[in-house]
Amino acid sequence: MARSSTEGGDSARRLASDTISEPVDEAALAPAGWAGWLYKPAGTSATGGPIASRLGQVSWAMFECARIPYVLLVTIYLFGPYFTRHVFSDPVQGQSVWAAISSWGGIATAVAAPFLGAIADNGGRRKPWIFVYTVMMVASMLAMWVATPHAPVGTLWLIAIAIIVANFSYEFSSVFHNAMLPTIAPHDRVGPLSGLGLSLGNLAGIILLGFMFVAFSAPGNLHWFFIPDHPLFGISRELHTPERLTGPISGIWLAIFALPLFLFTPDKPSTGIPVRRQMALGVRAVWSTIKSLRHYRNIGMYLIARIFFNDGMGAVLLFGGIYAASTFDWEPLAMMTYGLELSVFAVLGGFVGGWLDNRLGSKRAIFVSVGGTLLFFCLSLTFAPDRMFWFIPYDVHAAPINDLPFFNTWPQVIYLLIVNGVAVLITAGYANARTMMARIAPAEKMTEFFGLMSLSGTAATPFANGAVSIMTAWTMSQRGGLLPIIGFLGVGILLMFFVKEERAVVPD
């Protein structure tokens, strides 16, 4: 059925070109209904190959829907704050250890990511690699269930290993997933499709946070008509079971919603080169690419800039929830609500990123999104229960401004408004950064440069998160520990002034 629909679309296109001289509207020629999702429009992708069907493109974006809930539930809003406050009883020590664990994962990613990209260029197919790292992510997320309060040393090591494996598998899958984007979509769809993926991912986070809010945290605390009287399935909040479930729930979600990518998104054909030969060619290609960066100076400058601002944005995400939970003493009910609200604004950020990209171009869009992230993050650090914008005092014994059991003081409410802006701009920044590489890398080395881009996103992770770890331990303050993030964002923005938005060509 799909074949006959495609042939009918090709016939209609030829007839249209014979009878009229004006451009043909591809959307008008596409079949209706399910066949329209399978229809492959004319034209070429950003790398010069055939364009994937609408279903194939959306399935690519669905992989972000599958992965991003791990970031939201585990690293930002629930498991991370739980780890620092309850697995470790001292939040300052917990933040330092959490930063150190993130650094270890970053080291593994930084070493391997560019080589994997080059291997994928020689092997052709990307989806088998994505499948391997998806399985590793699912297994490590399931293992996070063992994170009990005040866990013994042996369990802490198991938790650390699970987090490290999940983090570097996430990044490794990004190398191949990002590299597929310019091969399935035309140039003018790369930005919007990138933003769609991030928006779908944040929407998935909203769904899972909403489920956990209604099923586990709100019962007994909020007496709304759709809230049960008791947590579902006999879940114990006293034992922090909801937080421990974030890993397994994220893993199951990933296993289900990664399937469309493997089923419907087209992959490059295999080159038939043996794996060991691919590895040798990959190592050689990476070294050649590094040596030839004198020719790709513009890309090299962009990679350096992205090392700084991408790692700064990652640190904002990684430690923002931890800082908020400790500063305002928010427990899981408040953190789930906090996560739901920010995820809603992050969904908007995906579309804002696509709009900025098409309106301003990728470079200017990065200035807006990353610069705005820096501004709002700095403002967020000036809040505490007893003050706003650092200099405005607030009476902690004042009457609540609303009837909610949380977010009932002016510092908390204004802080929420500020971090809503962070959620929008940081999501837009990720979308803009990915599109920038798709627009400046040579088509023949797209996967290889996306591997190097992943390196630029993770190579500094040991230094950025390590700096947060060291600064937190040195200042004995969570706020003081976050100051290096400002430097990373600022340096990244300054370096972007030296980057041009133009596609590189492979030297003869």
Coordinates of C-alpha atoms in Angstrom, one line a residue:
M1 CA 0.0 0.0 0.0
A2 CA 2.8 2.4 0.9
R3 CA 4.6 1.5 -2.3
S4 CA 1.6 2.2 -4.5
S5 CA 1.0 5.5 -2.7
T6 CA 4.6 6.5 -3.3
E7 CA 4.4 5.7 -7.0
G8 CA 1.2 7.7 -7.2
G9 CA 2.9 10.7 -5.6
D10 CA 5.8 10.3 -8.1
S11 CA 3.4 10.2 -11.1
A12 CA 1.5 13.3 -9.8
R13 CA 4.8 15.1 -9.5
R14 CA 5.9 14.3 -13.0
L15 CA 2.5 15.3 -14.4
A16 CA 2.6 18.6 -12.5
S17 CA 6.1 19.4 -13.8
D18 CA 4.9 18.7 -17.4
T19 CA 1.8 20.9 -17.3
I20 CA 2.8 23.9 -15.2
S21 CA 5.9 25.9 -14.9
E22 CA 5.3 27.2 -11.4
P23 CA 6.8 25.4 -8.3
V24 CA 4.8 22.4 -7.1
D25 CA 3.5 22.3 -3.6
E26 CA 4.8 19.0 -2.2
A27 CA 2.3 19.0 0.7
A28 CA -0.6 19.1 -1.9
L29 CA 0.8 16.1 -3.7
A30 CA 1.3 14.0 -0.5
P31 CA -1.3 11.3 0.0
A32 CA -3.9 11.7 2.8
G33 CA -4.1 9.6 5.9
W34 CA -1.6 7.0 7.0
A35 CA 0.0 6.9 3.5
G36 CA 0.9 10.6 4.0
W37 CA 3.1 9.7 6.9
L38 CA 5.0 7.2 4.8
Y39 CA 5.2 9.5 1.8
K40 CA 8.8 10.6 1.0
P41 CA 8.8 14.2 -0.5
A42 CA 11.1 15.2 -3.3
G43 CA 14.3 17.1 -2.6
T44 CA 17.4 16.3 -0.7
S45 CA 18.4 16.2 3.0
A46 CA 20.9 18.6 4.5
T47 CA 23.6 16.1 3.5
G48 CA 22.4 15.6 0.0
G49 CA 20.6 12.3 0.4
P50 CA 16.9 11.4 0.2
I51 CA 14.5 12.9 2.8
A52 CA 12.9 10.6 5.3
S53 CA 9.1 10.3 5.5
R54 CA 7.2 12.4 8.0
L55 CA 6.9 9.3 10.2
G56 CA 10.6 8.7 9.9
Q57 CA 11.4 12.3 11.0
V58 CA 8.9 12.3 13.9
S59 CA 10.3 8.9 15.0
W60 CA 13.7 10.5 15.1
A61 CA 12.3 13.2 17.4
M62 CA 10.5 10.5 19.5
F63 CA 13.9 9.2 20.6
E64 CA 14.4 12.4 22.5
C65 CA 11.0 11.8 24.0
A66 CA 12.3 8.5 25.2
R67 CA 15.7 9.8 26.6
I68 CA 15.0 13.2 28.1
P69 CA 12.8 12.0 31.0
Y70 CA 15.9 10.4 32.5
V71 CA 17.6 13.8 32.6
L72 CA 14.5 15.5 34.1
L73 CA 13.5 12.8 36.7
V74 CA 16.9 11.5 37.7
T75 CA 19.5 14.2 37.2
I76 CA 17.5 17.4 37.8
Y77 CA 14.3 17.2 39.8
L78 CA 14.0 14.1 41.9
F79 CA 16.8 11.5 42.2
G80 CA 19.6 14.1 42.2
P81 CA 18.2 16.2 45.1
Y82 CA 17.3 12.9 46.9
F83 CA 20.8 11.6 46.5
T84 CA 22.4 14.8 47.9
R85 CA 20.0 15.2 50.8
H86 CA 19.1 11.7 51.9
V87 CA 21.5 9.1 50.5
F88 CA 24.0 11.6 51.9
S89 CA 22.7 13.4 55.0
D90 CA 24.8 16.5 54.4
P91 CA 23.6 18.4 51.3
V92 CA 26.9 20.2 50.8
Q93 CA 28.8 16.9 50.9
G94 CA 26.2 15.3 48.7
Q95 CA 26.5 18.1 46.0
S96 CA 30.3 17.6 46.0
V97 CA 30.0 13.9 45.5
W98 CA 27.3 14.2 42.9
A99 CA 29.5 16.6 40.9
A100 CA 32.4 14.2 41.2
I101 CA 30.4 11.3 39.9
S102 CA 29.3 13.4 36.9
S103 CA 32.9 14.2 36.3
W104 CA 33.9 10.5 36.1
G105 CA 31.2 9.9 33.5
G106 CA 32.4 12.8 31.5
I107 CA 35.9 11.5 31.3
A108 CA 34.8 8.2 29.7
T109 CA 32.6 10.1 27.3
A110 CA 35.2 12.7 26.4
V111 CA 37.8 10.0 25.5
A112 CA 35.5 7.8 23.3
A113 CA 32.9 10.1 21.7
P114 CA 34.9 11.4 18.7
F115 CA 36.2 8.0 17.9
L116 CA 32.7 6.5 17.9
G117 CA 31.6 9.2 15.4
A118 CA 34.4 8.4 13.0
I119 CA 33.7 4.6 13.3
A120 CA 30.1 5.3 12.5
D121 CA 31.1 7.2 9.3
N122 CA 33.1 4.1 8.2
G123 CA 30.4 1.6 9.2
G124 CA 27.5 3.5 7.8
R125 CA 24.8 2.4 10.1
R126 CA 24.0 4.4 13.2
K127 CA 21.0 2.5 14.7
P128 CA 22.9 -0.6 15.9
W129 CA 25.1 1.7 18.0
I130 CA 22.1 3.6 19.4
F131 CA 20.5 0.2 20.3
V132 CA 23.5 -0.9 22.3
Y133 CA 23.7 2.3 24.3
T134 CA 19.9 2.3 24.8
V135 CA 20.2 -1.2 26.4
M136 CA 23.0 0.0 28.7
M137 CA 20.9 3.1 29.7
V138 CA 17.9 0.9 30.6
A139 CA 20.0 -1.5 32.6
S140 CA 21.7 1.2 34.6
M141 CA 18.4 3.1 35.3
L142 CA 16.9 -0.1 36.7
A143 CA 19.8 -0.5 39.0
M144 CA 19.2 2.9 40.6
W145 CA 16.4 1.3 42.7
V146 CA 19.0 0.2 45.2
A147 CA 19.7 3.8 46.3
T148 CA 18.3 3.6 49.9
P149 CA 18.6 6.5 52.4
H150 CA 21.9 6.5 54.2
A151 CA 23.2 3.7 51.9
P152 CA 26.3 1.7 52.9
V153 CA 29.5 2.2 51.0
G154 CA 29.1 -0.8 48.8
T155 CA 25.7 0.4 47.6
L156 CA 27.1 3.9 47.1
W157 CA 29.6 2.4 44.7
L158 CA 26.9 0.6 42.8
I159 CA 24.8 3.7 42.5
A160 CA 27.8 5.7 41.3
I161 CA 28.6 3.1 38.6
A162 CA 25.0 3.0 37.5
I163 CA 24.9 6.8 37.1
I164 CA 28.2 6.9 35.3
V165 CA 27.1 4.2 32.8
A166 CA 23.8 5.9 32.3
N167 CA 25.4 9.3 31.7
F168 CA 28.0 8.1 29.2
S169 CA 25.6 5.8 27.4
Y170 CA 23.3 8.8 27.1
E171 CA 26.0 10.9 25.5
F172 CA 27.3 8.1 23.2
S173 CA 23.8 7.6 21.9
S174 CA 23.6 11.3 21.2
V175 CA 26.6 11.1 18.9
F176 CA 24.8 8.7 16.5
H177 CA 21.3 10.2 17.1
N178 CA 22.5 13.7 16.3
A179 CA 24.3 12.6 13.2
M180 CA 21.1 11.1 11.8
L181 CA 19.4 14.5 11.9
P182 CA 20.9 16.2 8.7
T183 CA 20.5 12.9 6.8
I184 CA 16.7 12.7 7.2
A185 CA 15.5 16.3 6.9
P186 CA 16.0 19.2 4.4
H187 CA 18.1 22.1 5.5
D188 CA 15.1 24.3 6.5
R189 CA 13.7 21.5 8.6
V190 CA 16.8 20.7 10.7
G191 CA 16.2 23.4 13.2
P192 CA 12.5 22.9 13.8
L193 CA 12.9 19.1 13.9
S194 CA 15.7 19.5 16.5
G195 CA 13.4 21.7 18.6
L196 CA 10.5 19.2 18.2
G197 CA 12.6 16.5 19.7
L198 CA 13.5 18.6 22.7
S199 CA 9.9 19.6 23.1
L200 CA 8.6 16.1 22.9
G201 CA 11.2 15.1 25.5
N202 CA 10.1 17.7 27.9
L203 CA 6.5 16.8 27.3
A204 CA 7.3 13.2 28.2
G205 CA 8.9 14.5 31.4
I206 CA 5.7 16.4 32.2
I207 CA 3.6 13.2 31.8
L208 CA 5.9 11.2 34.1
L209 CA 6.2 13.9 36.7
G210 CA 2.5 14.4 36.6
F211 CA 1.9 10.7 37.1
M212 CA 4.3 10.5 40.0
F213 CA 2.7 13.7 41.5
V214 CA -0.8 12.3 41.4
A215 CA 0.1 8.7 42.3
F216 CA 2.7 9.0 45.0
S217 CA 3.4 12.5 46.4
A218 CA 0.1 14.4 46.4
P219 CA -2.2 11.8 48.1
G220 CA -2.7 12.9 51.7
N221 CA -1.1 16.3 51.1
L222 CA -3.5 17.8 48.6
H223 CA -7.2 17.2 48.8
W224 CA -8.2 17.7 45.1
F225 CA -10.9 15.7 43.5
F226 CA -8.5 13.7 41.2
I227 CA -6.0 13.0 44.0
P228 CA -6.2 9.5 45.7
D229 CA -6.5 9.4 49.5
H230 CA -3.4 7.3 49.7
P231 CA -0.3 6.7 47.5
L232 CA -1.0 4.1 44.8
F233 CA 0.5 0.5 45.0
G234 CA 1.3 1.0 48.7
I235 CA 4.2 3.2 48.0
S236 CA 6.0 4.5 51.1
R237 CA 7.0 8.1 51.1
E238 CA 8.8 7.7 54.4
L239 CA 11.3 5.2 52.7
H240 CA 11.6 7.6 49.7
T241 CA 10.3 5.0 47.4
P242 CA 9.0 7.6 44.8
E243 CA 12.5 9.0 44.3
R244 CA 14.0 5.5 44.1
L245 CA 11.5 4.6 41.4
T246 CA 12.6 7.5 39.1
G247 CA 15.4 5.4 37.6
P248 CA 13.3 2.3 36.8
I249 CA 10.4 4.3 35.5
S250 CA 12.7 6.3 33.2
G251 CA 14.2 3.1 32.0
I252 CA 10.9 1.4 31.1
W253 CA 9.8 4.6 29.4
L254 CA 13.0 4.7 27.3
A255 CA 12.6 1.0 26.3
I256 CA 9.1 1.7 25.0
F257 CA 9.5 5.0 23.2
A258 CA 12.8 4.3 21.6
L259 CA 11.1 1.7 19.4
P260 CA 9.8 4.1 16.7
L261 CA 13.3 5.2 15.9
F262 CA 14.4 1.6 15.2
L263 CA 11.3 0.8 13.3
F264 CA 10.6 3.8 11.1
T265 CA 13.6 6.1 10.8
P266 CA 15.8 5.2 7.8
D267 CA 19.5 4.5 8.5
K268 CA 22.5 4.7 6.2
P269 CA 23.3 1.3 4.6
S270 CA 26.2 -0.7 5.9
T271 CA 29.5 -0.3 4.2
G272 CA 30.4 -3.9 4.8
I273 CA 33.7 -3.0 6.5
P274 CA 34.6 -5.3 9.4
V275 CA 34.3 -3.8 12.9
R276 CA 38.1 -4.0 13.6
R277 CA 38.8 -2.3 10.3
Q278 CA 36.2 0.4 11.2
M279 CA 37.9 1.0 14.5
A280 CA 41.3 1.4 12.8
L281 CA 39.9 3.7 10.1
G282 CA 38.0 5.6 12.8
V283 CA 41.1 6.3 14.9
R284 CA 43.0 7.3 11.8
A285 CA 40.1 9.6 10.7
V286 CA 39.8 11.3 14.1
W287 CA 43.6 12.0 14.2
S288 CA 43.4 13.3 10.6
T289 CA 40.4 15.5 11.5
I290 CA 42.2 16.9 14.6
K291 CA 45.3 17.6 12.5
S292 CA 43.2 19.2 9.8
L293 CA 41.4 21.5 12.2
R294 CA 43.7 24.2 10.9
H295 CA 41.6 24.0 7.8
Y296 CA 38.4 23.7 9.8
R297 CA 39.3 26.6 12.1
N298 CA 35.7 27.9 12.2
I299 CA 34.4 24.5 13.4
G300 CA 37.3 24.3 15.8
M301 CA 36.5 27.7 17.4
Y302 CA 32.8 26.6 17.6
L303 CA 33.8 23.4 19.3
I304 CA 35.9 25.3 21.9
A305 CA 33.0 27.8 22.5
R306 CA 30.6 24.9 22.9
I307 CA 32.8 23.2 25.4
F308 CA 32.3 26.1 27.7
F309 CA 28.6 27.2 27.2
N310 CA 27.3 23.6 26.8
D311 CA 29.0 22.5 29.9
G312 CA 27.7 25.6 31.7
M313 CA 24.1 24.8 30.6
G314 CA 24.6 21.2 31.7
A315 CA 25.7 22.3 35.1
V316 CA 22.7 24.6 35.5
L317 CA 20.5 21.6 34.8
L318 CA 22.5 19.3 37.0
F319 CA 22.6 21.5 40.1
G320 CA 19.6 23.8 39.7
G321 CA 17.2 21.3 41.3
I322 CA 19.7 20.4 44.0
Y323 CA 20.2 24.1 44.9
A324 CA 16.5 24.9 44.9
A325 CA 15.6 21.9 47.1
S326 CA 18.3 22.6 49.6
T327 CA 17.8 26.4 49.6
F328 CA 14.0 26.4 50.2
D329 CA 13.9 23.0 51.9
W330 CA 11.6 21.5 49.2
E331 CA 10.6 17.9 49.6
P332 CA 9.4 15.6 46.8
L333 CA 5.9 17.1 46.5
A334 CA 7.3 20.6 45.9
M335 CA 10.1 19.3 43.7
M336 CA 7.6 17.4 41.5
T337 CA 5.5 20.5 41.1
Y338 CA 8.7 22.5 40.4
G339 CA 9.7 20.0 37.8
L340 CA 6.3 20.0 36.2
E341 CA 6.2 23.8 35.9
L342 CA 9.7 24.0 34.5
S343 CA 9.1 21.2 32.0
V344 CA 6.1 23.0 30.6
F345 CA 8.2 26.0 30.0
A346 CA 11.0 23.8 28.6
V347 CA 8.5 22.4 26.0
L348 CA 8.0 26.0 24.9
G349 CA 11.7 26.4 24.8
G350 CA 12.1 23.8 22.1
F351 CA 9.8 25.7 19.8
V352 CA 11.4 29.0 20.8
G353 CA 14.8 27.5 19.8
G354 CA 13.5 26.5 16.3
W355 CA 11.8 29.9 15.9
L356 CA 15.0 31.8 16.9
D357 CA 17.1 29.6 14.6
N358 CA 14.9 30.3 11.5
R359 CA 14.5 34.0 12.4
L360 CA 18.0 35.0 13.5
G361 CA 20.2 32.1 12.3
S362 CA 22.0 29.7 14.6
K363 CA 24.8 32.0 15.8
R364 CA 22.5 34.9 16.9
A365 CA 20.1 32.4 18.4
I366 CA 22.9 31.0 20.5
F367 CA 23.7 34.6 21.8
V368 CA 20.0 35.0 22.8
S369 CA 19.5 31.6 24.4
V370 CA 22.8 31.2 26.2
G371 CA 23.1 34.8 27.1
G372 CA 19.6 34.7 28.6
T373 CA 20.5 31.5 30.5
L374 CA 23.5 33.3 32.1
L375 CA 21.4 36.3 33.1
F376 CA 18.6 34.4 34.7
F377 CA 21.0 31.9 36.4
C378 CA 22.9 34.7 38.0
L379 CA 19.6 36.2 39.3
S380 CA 18.5 32.8 40.7
L381 CA 21.6 32.7 42.9
T382 CA 20.5 36.0 44.7
F383 CA 17.5 34.3 46.3
A384 CA 17.1 32.7 49.7
P385 CA 14.2 32.2 52.1
D386 CA 15.0 35.5 53.8
R387 CA 15.9 37.7 50.8
M388 CA 15.3 38.5 47.2
F389 CA 17.8 39.9 44.6
W390 CA 20.3 39.6 47.4
F391 CA 19.5 43.1 48.9
I392 CA 15.8 42.9 49.5
P393 CA 15.0 41.3 52.9
Y394 CA 12.0 39.1 53.5
D395 CA 10.4 38.1 56.8
V396 CA 10.4 34.3 57.0
H397 CA 7.7 34.5 59.6
A398 CA 5.3 36.5 57.4
A399 CA 1.9 35.1 56.6
P400 CA 1.8 32.8 53.6
I401 CA 0.8 34.5 50.3
N402 CA -1.4 31.6 49.3
D403 CA -2.9 28.4 50.7
L404 CA -0.5 25.9 49.0
P405 CA 1.9 23.9 51.2
F406 CA 4.8 25.1 49.1
F407 CA 5.6 28.1 46.9
N408 CA 3.8 30.3 49.4
T409 CA 6.4 33.1 50.0
W410 CA 7.5 35.9 47.7
P411 CA 11.1 34.7 47.4
Q412 CA 9.9 31.2 46.3
V413 CA 7.4 32.6 43.8
I414 CA 9.7 35.1 42.2
Y415 CA 12.5 32.5 42.1
L416 CA 10.1 30.3 40.2
L417 CA 9.4 33.0 37.6
I418 CA 13.2 33.4 37.1
V419 CA 13.9 29.7 36.6
N420 CA 11.0 29.5 34.2
G421 CA 13.0 31.8 32.0
V422 CA 16.0 29.5 32.5
A423 CA 13.9 26.5 31.4
V424 CA 12.8 28.2 28.1
L425 CA 16.2 29.5 27.2
I426 CA 18.3 26.6 28.1
T427 CA 16.2 24.2 26.0
A428 CA 16.4 26.7 23.1
G429 CA 20.1 26.8 23.6
Y430 CA 20.5 23.0 23.2
A431 CA 18.4 23.1 20.0
N432 CA 20.4 26.0 18.6
A433 CA 23.8 24.5 19.4
R434 CA 22.9 21.2 17.6
T435 CA 21.6 23.0 14.6
M436 CA 24.7 25.2 14.4
M437 CA 26.9 22.1 13.9
A438 CA 24.5 20.7 11.3
R439 CA 24.9 24.0 9.3
I440 CA 28.7 24.4 9.5
A441 CA 30.1 20.9 9.3
P442 CA 31.0 19.4 5.9
A443 CA 28.4 16.9 4.8
E444 CA 31.0 14.2 4.1
K445 CA 32.2 14.3 7.7
M446 CA 28.9 15.0 9.5
T447 CA 29.0 12.1 11.9
E448 CA 32.6 12.6 12.7
F449 CA 32.1 16.2 13.6
F450 CA 29.0 15.4 15.6
G451 CA 31.3 13.1 17.5
L452 CA 33.6 16.0 18.1
M453 CA 30.7 18.1 19.1
S454 CA 29.7 15.5 21.7
L455 CA 33.3 15.8 22.9
S456 CA 32.9 19.5 23.1
G457 CA 29.8 18.9 25.2
T458 CA 31.5 16.5 27.6
A459 CA 35.3 17.0 27.5
A460 CA 35.0 19.9 29.9
T461 CA 32.5 18.0 32.1
P462 CA 35.3 16.7 34.4
F463 CA 36.6 20.2 34.8
A464 CA 33.2 22.0 35.2
N465 CA 31.7 19.5 37.5
G466 CA 35.0 19.0 39.2
A467 CA 35.2 22.8 39.7
V468 CA 31.8 22.7 41.3
S469 CA 32.8 19.8 43.5
I470 CA 36.0 21.5 44.6
M471 CA 34.4 24.9 45.1
T472 CA 31.6 23.4 47.1
A473 CA 34.0 21.6 49.4
W474 CA 36.2 24.7 49.7
T475 CA 33.5 27.3 50.4
M476 CA 31.3 24.8 52.3
S477 CA 28.4 26.5 50.5
Q478 CA 26.1 25.2 47.8
R479 CA 25.7 28.7 46.3
G480 CA 29.5 29.3 46.4
G481 CA 30.1 26.0 44.7
L482 CA 28.0 27.0 41.7
L483 CA 30.0 30.2 40.9
P484 CA 32.2 28.4 38.3
I485 CA 29.1 27.8 36.1
I486 CA 29.0 31.6 35.5
G487 CA 32.5 31.5 34.1
F488 CA 31.8 28.6 31.8
L489 CA 28.8 30.3 30.3
G490 CA 30.5 33.7 30.0
V491 CA 33.6 32.3 28.2
G492 CA 31.4 30.3 25.8
I493 CA 29.5 33.4 24.8
L494 CA 32.6 35.5 24.3
L495 CA 34.2 32.8 22.0
M496 CA 31.0 32.7 19.8
F497 CA 31.9 36.2 18.6
F498 CA 34.8 34.5 16.6
V499 CA 32.6 31.8 14.9
K500 CA 31.1 32.3 11.4
E501 CA 27.8 30.6 10.4
E502 CA 29.0 29.0 7.1
R503 CA 29.5 25.4 5.9
A504 CA 33.0 24.1 5.7
V505 CA 34.3 22.2 2.7
V506 CA 36.6 19.2 2.7
P507 CA 40.0 20.1 1.4
D508 CA 41.3 18.4 -1.8

